[in-house]
mmCIF file of C-alpha atoms in Angstrom:
data_model
loop_
_atom_site.group_PDB
_atom_site.id
_atom_site.type_symbol
_atom_site.label_atom_id
_atom_site.label_comp_id
_atom_site.label_asym_id
_atom_site.label_seq_id
_atom_site.Cartn_x
_atom_site.Cartn_y
_atom_site.Cartn_z
ATOM 1 C CA GLN P 6 14.378 -9.811 -5.220
ATOM 2 C CA VAL P 7 13.074 -7.445 -2.584
ATOM 3 C CA GLN P 8 11.219 -9.171 0.236
ATOM 4 C CA LEU P 9 8.293 -7.292 1.714
ATOM 5 C CA VAL P 10 6.259 -7.964 4.847
ATOM 6 C CA GLU P 11 2.959 -6.205 5.494
ATOM 7 C CA SER P 12 1.369 -5.874 8.930
ATOM 8 C CA GLY P 13 -1.165 -3.773 10.781
ATOM 9 C CA GLY P 14 -4.373 -5.165 9.390
ATOM 10 C CA GLY P 15 -7.317 -6.060 11.580
ATOM 11 C CA SER P 16 -11.032 -5.699 12.149
ATOM 12 C CA VAL P 17 -12.553 -2.286 12.829
ATOM 13 C CA GLN P 18 -15.949 -0.665 12.698
ATOM 14 C CA ARG P 19 -17.025 1.911 10.150
ATOM 15 C CA GLY P 20 -15.233 5.181 10.805
ATOM 16 C CA GLY P 21 -12.269 3.504 12.465
ATOM 17 C CA SER P 22 -8.584 3.769 11.596
ATOM 18 C CA LEU P 23 -5.686 1.427 10.934
ATOM 19 C CA ARG P 24 -2.062 1.936 9.980
ATOM 20 C CA LEU P 25 -0.505 -0.621 7.696
ATOM 21 C CA SER P 26 3.245 -1.158 7.528
ATOM 22 C CA CYS P 27 5.355 -2.532 4.705
ATOM 23 C CA VAL P 28 8.852 -3.513 5.823
ATOM 24 C CA GLY P 29 11.584 -4.349 3.373
ATOM 25 C CA SER P 30 14.385 -6.811 3.849
ATOM 26 C CA VAL P 31 17.622 -7.251 1.910
ATOM 27 C CA PHE P 32 17.188 -3.990 -0.059
ATOM 28 C CA GLN P 33 16.500 -0.404 0.967
ATOM 29 C CA LEU P 34 12.917 0.529 0.147
ATOM 30 C CA ARG P 35 13.992 4.157 -0.440
ATOM 31 C CA LEU P 36 15.434 2.966 -3.763
ATOM 32 C CA TYR P 37 11.964 2.013 -4.985
ATOM 33 C CA SER P 38 8.588 3.513 -5.526
ATOM 34 C CA ILE P 39 6.192 1.611 -3.284
ATOM 35 C CA GLY P 40 2.577 0.975 -4.131
ATOM 36 C CA TRP P 41 -0.273 -0.214 -1.962
ATOM 37 C CA PHE P 42 -2.881 -2.463 -3.542
ATOM 38 C CA ARG P 43 -5.955 -4.210 -2.235
ATOM 39 C CA GLN P 44 -8.024 -7.142 -3.388
ATOM 40 C CA ALA P 45 -11.512 -7.960 -2.210
ATOM 41 C CA PRO P 46 -13.041 -11.419 -2.811
ATOM 42 C CA GLY P 47 -14.154 -11.800 -6.409
ATOM 43 C CA LYS P 48 -12.569 -8.505 -7.476
ATOM 44 C CA GLU P 49 -9.374 -7.536 -9.264
ATOM 45 C CA ARG P 50 -6.365 -6.225 -7.398
ATOM 46 C CA GLU P 51 -6.724 -2.447 -7.160
ATOM 47 C CA GLY P 52 -3.889 0.057 -6.882
ATOM 48 C CA ILE P 53 -4.800 2.610 -4.228
ATOM 49 C CA SER P 54 -1.669 4.603 -3.429
ATOM 50 C CA CYS P 55 1.960 5.033 -4.368
ATOM 51 C CA ILE P 56 4.958 6.919 -2.999
ATOM 52 C CA SER P 57 7.788 7.705 -5.404
ATOM 53 C CA ARG P 58 11.438 6.957 -4.831
ATOM 54 C CA GLY P 59 13.530 10.034 -4.293
ATOM 55 C CA SER P 60 10.855 12.725 -4.316
ATOM 56 C CA ASP P 61 8.365 10.939 -2.065
ATOM 57 C CA ALA P 62 5.602 12.335 -4.246
ATOM 58 C CA ALA P 63 2.404 10.422 -3.545
ATOM 59 C CA ASN P 64 -0.770 9.635 -5.414
ATOM 60 C CA TYR P 65 -4.088 8.072 -4.459
ATOM 61 C CA ALA P 66 -7.025 6.385 -6.079
ATOM 62 C CA ASP P 67 -10.236 8.386 -5.947
ATOM 63 C CA SER P 68 -11.757 5.718 -3.696
ATOM 64 C CA VAL P 69 -9.312 6.516 -0.872
ATOM 65 C CA LYS P 70 -8.298 10.118 -1.539
ATOM 66 C CA GLY P 71 -8.702 12.282 1.555
ATOM 67 C CA ARG P 72 -8.923 9.266 3.881
ATOM 68 C CA PHE P 73 -5.639 7.396 3.342
ATOM 69 C CA THR P 74 -2.096 8.759 3.633
ATOM 70 C CA ILE P 75 1.066 7.034 2.443
ATOM 71 C CA SER P 76 4.452 7.826 3.979
ATOM 72 C CA ARG P 77 7.857 6.283 4.455
ATOM 73 C CA ASP P 78 10.454 6.128 7.236
ATOM 74 C CA ASN P 79 13.781 5.325 5.634
ATOM 75 C CA SER P 80 15.452 4.802 9.025
ATOM 76 C CA LYS P 81 13.086 1.859 9.576
ATOM 77 C CA ASN P 82 13.022 0.765 5.932
ATOM 78 C CA THR P 83 9.239 0.961 6.172
ATOM 79 C CA VAL P 84 6.375 2.425 4.160
ATOM 80 C CA TYR P 85 3.109 3.143 5.931
ATOM 81 C CA LEU P 86 -0.490 3.484 4.860
ATOM 82 C CA GLN P 87 -2.563 5.423 7.377
ATOM 83 C CA MET P 88 -6.230 4.638 6.805
ATOM 84 C CA ASN P 89 -8.865 6.820 8.428
ATOM 85 C CA ASN P 90 -12.643 6.912 8.244
ATOM 86 C CA LEU P 91 -12.738 3.316 7.065
ATOM 87 C CA GLU P 92 -15.817 2.001 5.299
ATOM 88 C CA PRO P 93 -17.094 -1.550 4.715
ATOM 89 C CA ASP P 94 -16.054 -1.235 1.043
ATOM 90 C CA ASP P 95 -12.446 -0.947 2.239
ATOM 91 C CA THR P 96 -12.574 -4.595 3.355
ATOM 92 C CA ALA P 97 -9.858 -6.436 1.423
ATOM 93 C CA LEU P 98 -6.459 -8.061 1.554
ATOM 94 C CA TYR P 99 -3.892 -5.249 1.358
ATOM 95 C CA TYR P 100 -0.518 -5.664 -0.327
ATOM 96 C CA CYS P 101 2.549 -3.512 -0.876
ATOM 97 C CA ALA P 102 4.691 -3.799 -3.985
ATOM 98 C CA THR P 103 7.870 -2.325 -5.437
ATOM 99 C CA PHE P 104 8.350 -0.416 -8.672
ATOM 100 C CA ASN P 105 11.467 0.850 -10.430
ATOM 101 C CA ILE P 106 9.584 3.787 -11.956
ATOM 102 C CA PRO P 107 8.114 6.956 -10.428
ATOM 103 C CA CYS P 108 4.525 6.794 -9.274
ATOM 104 C CA GLY P 109 2.059 7.432 -12.044
ATOM 105 C CA GLU P 110 -0.268 5.673 -14.400
ATOM 106 C CA TYR P 111 1.632 2.381 -14.441
ATOM 107 C CA THR P 112 2.110 2.026 -10.687
ATOM 108 C CA SER P 113 -1.587 1.351 -10.288
ATOM 109 C CA VAL P 114 -1.210 -1.698 -12.513
ATOM 110 C CA ALA P 115 -0.492 -4.877 -10.550
ATOM 111 C CA ALA P 116 1.301 -6.517 -13.489
ATOM 112 C CA MET P 117 3.916 -3.747 -13.476
ATOM 113 C CA ALA P 118 5.038 -4.445 -9.899
ATOM 114 C CA GLU P 119 8.271 -6.310 -9.299
ATOM 115 C CA SER P 120 7.984 -7.678 -5.752
ATOM 116 C CA TRP P 121 5.020 -8.316 -3.473
ATOM 117 C CA GLY P 122 4.404 -8.983 0.162
ATOM 118 C CA GLN P 123 2.060 -11.672 1.442
ATOM 119 C CA GLY P 124 -0.743 -9.246 2.327
ATOM 120 C CA THR P 125 -2.547 -8.187 5.481
ATOM 121 C CA GLN P 126 -6.315 -8.461 5.945
ATOM 122 C CA VAL P 127 -8.463 -5.423 6.685
ATOM 123 C CA THR P 128 -12.088 -5.983 7.648
ATOM 124 C CA VAL P 129 -14.477 -3.098 8.247
ATOM 125 C CA SER P 130 -17.883 -3.817 9.718
ATOM 126 C CA SER P 131 -20.925 -1.596 9.605
#
């Protein structure tokens, strides 16, 4: 099973930026599509972005489109989520997850993911 470790979370004010990292161990993340999810208290886990294996094609949820950018650095076995213009509604625990399928409809579904990290907290104050 792929082991993932997220980092980069923190507390920022509205309009601030953070860059989250998802580092893989044991296996090369380039072999997988990687999704970013978030879960706020009392809410379901939401898929917000995905980067496909091979093509590096990316998709985004409407809630983050234009503000967040997903990328990968295969030399560091790391996938990033650059988050700009953060809003209080972005406050959540952020997770990365692996998929063995290209990004699309099913990679926004938490139950379809194979491996998860432990999460990193993002808090945005107004």
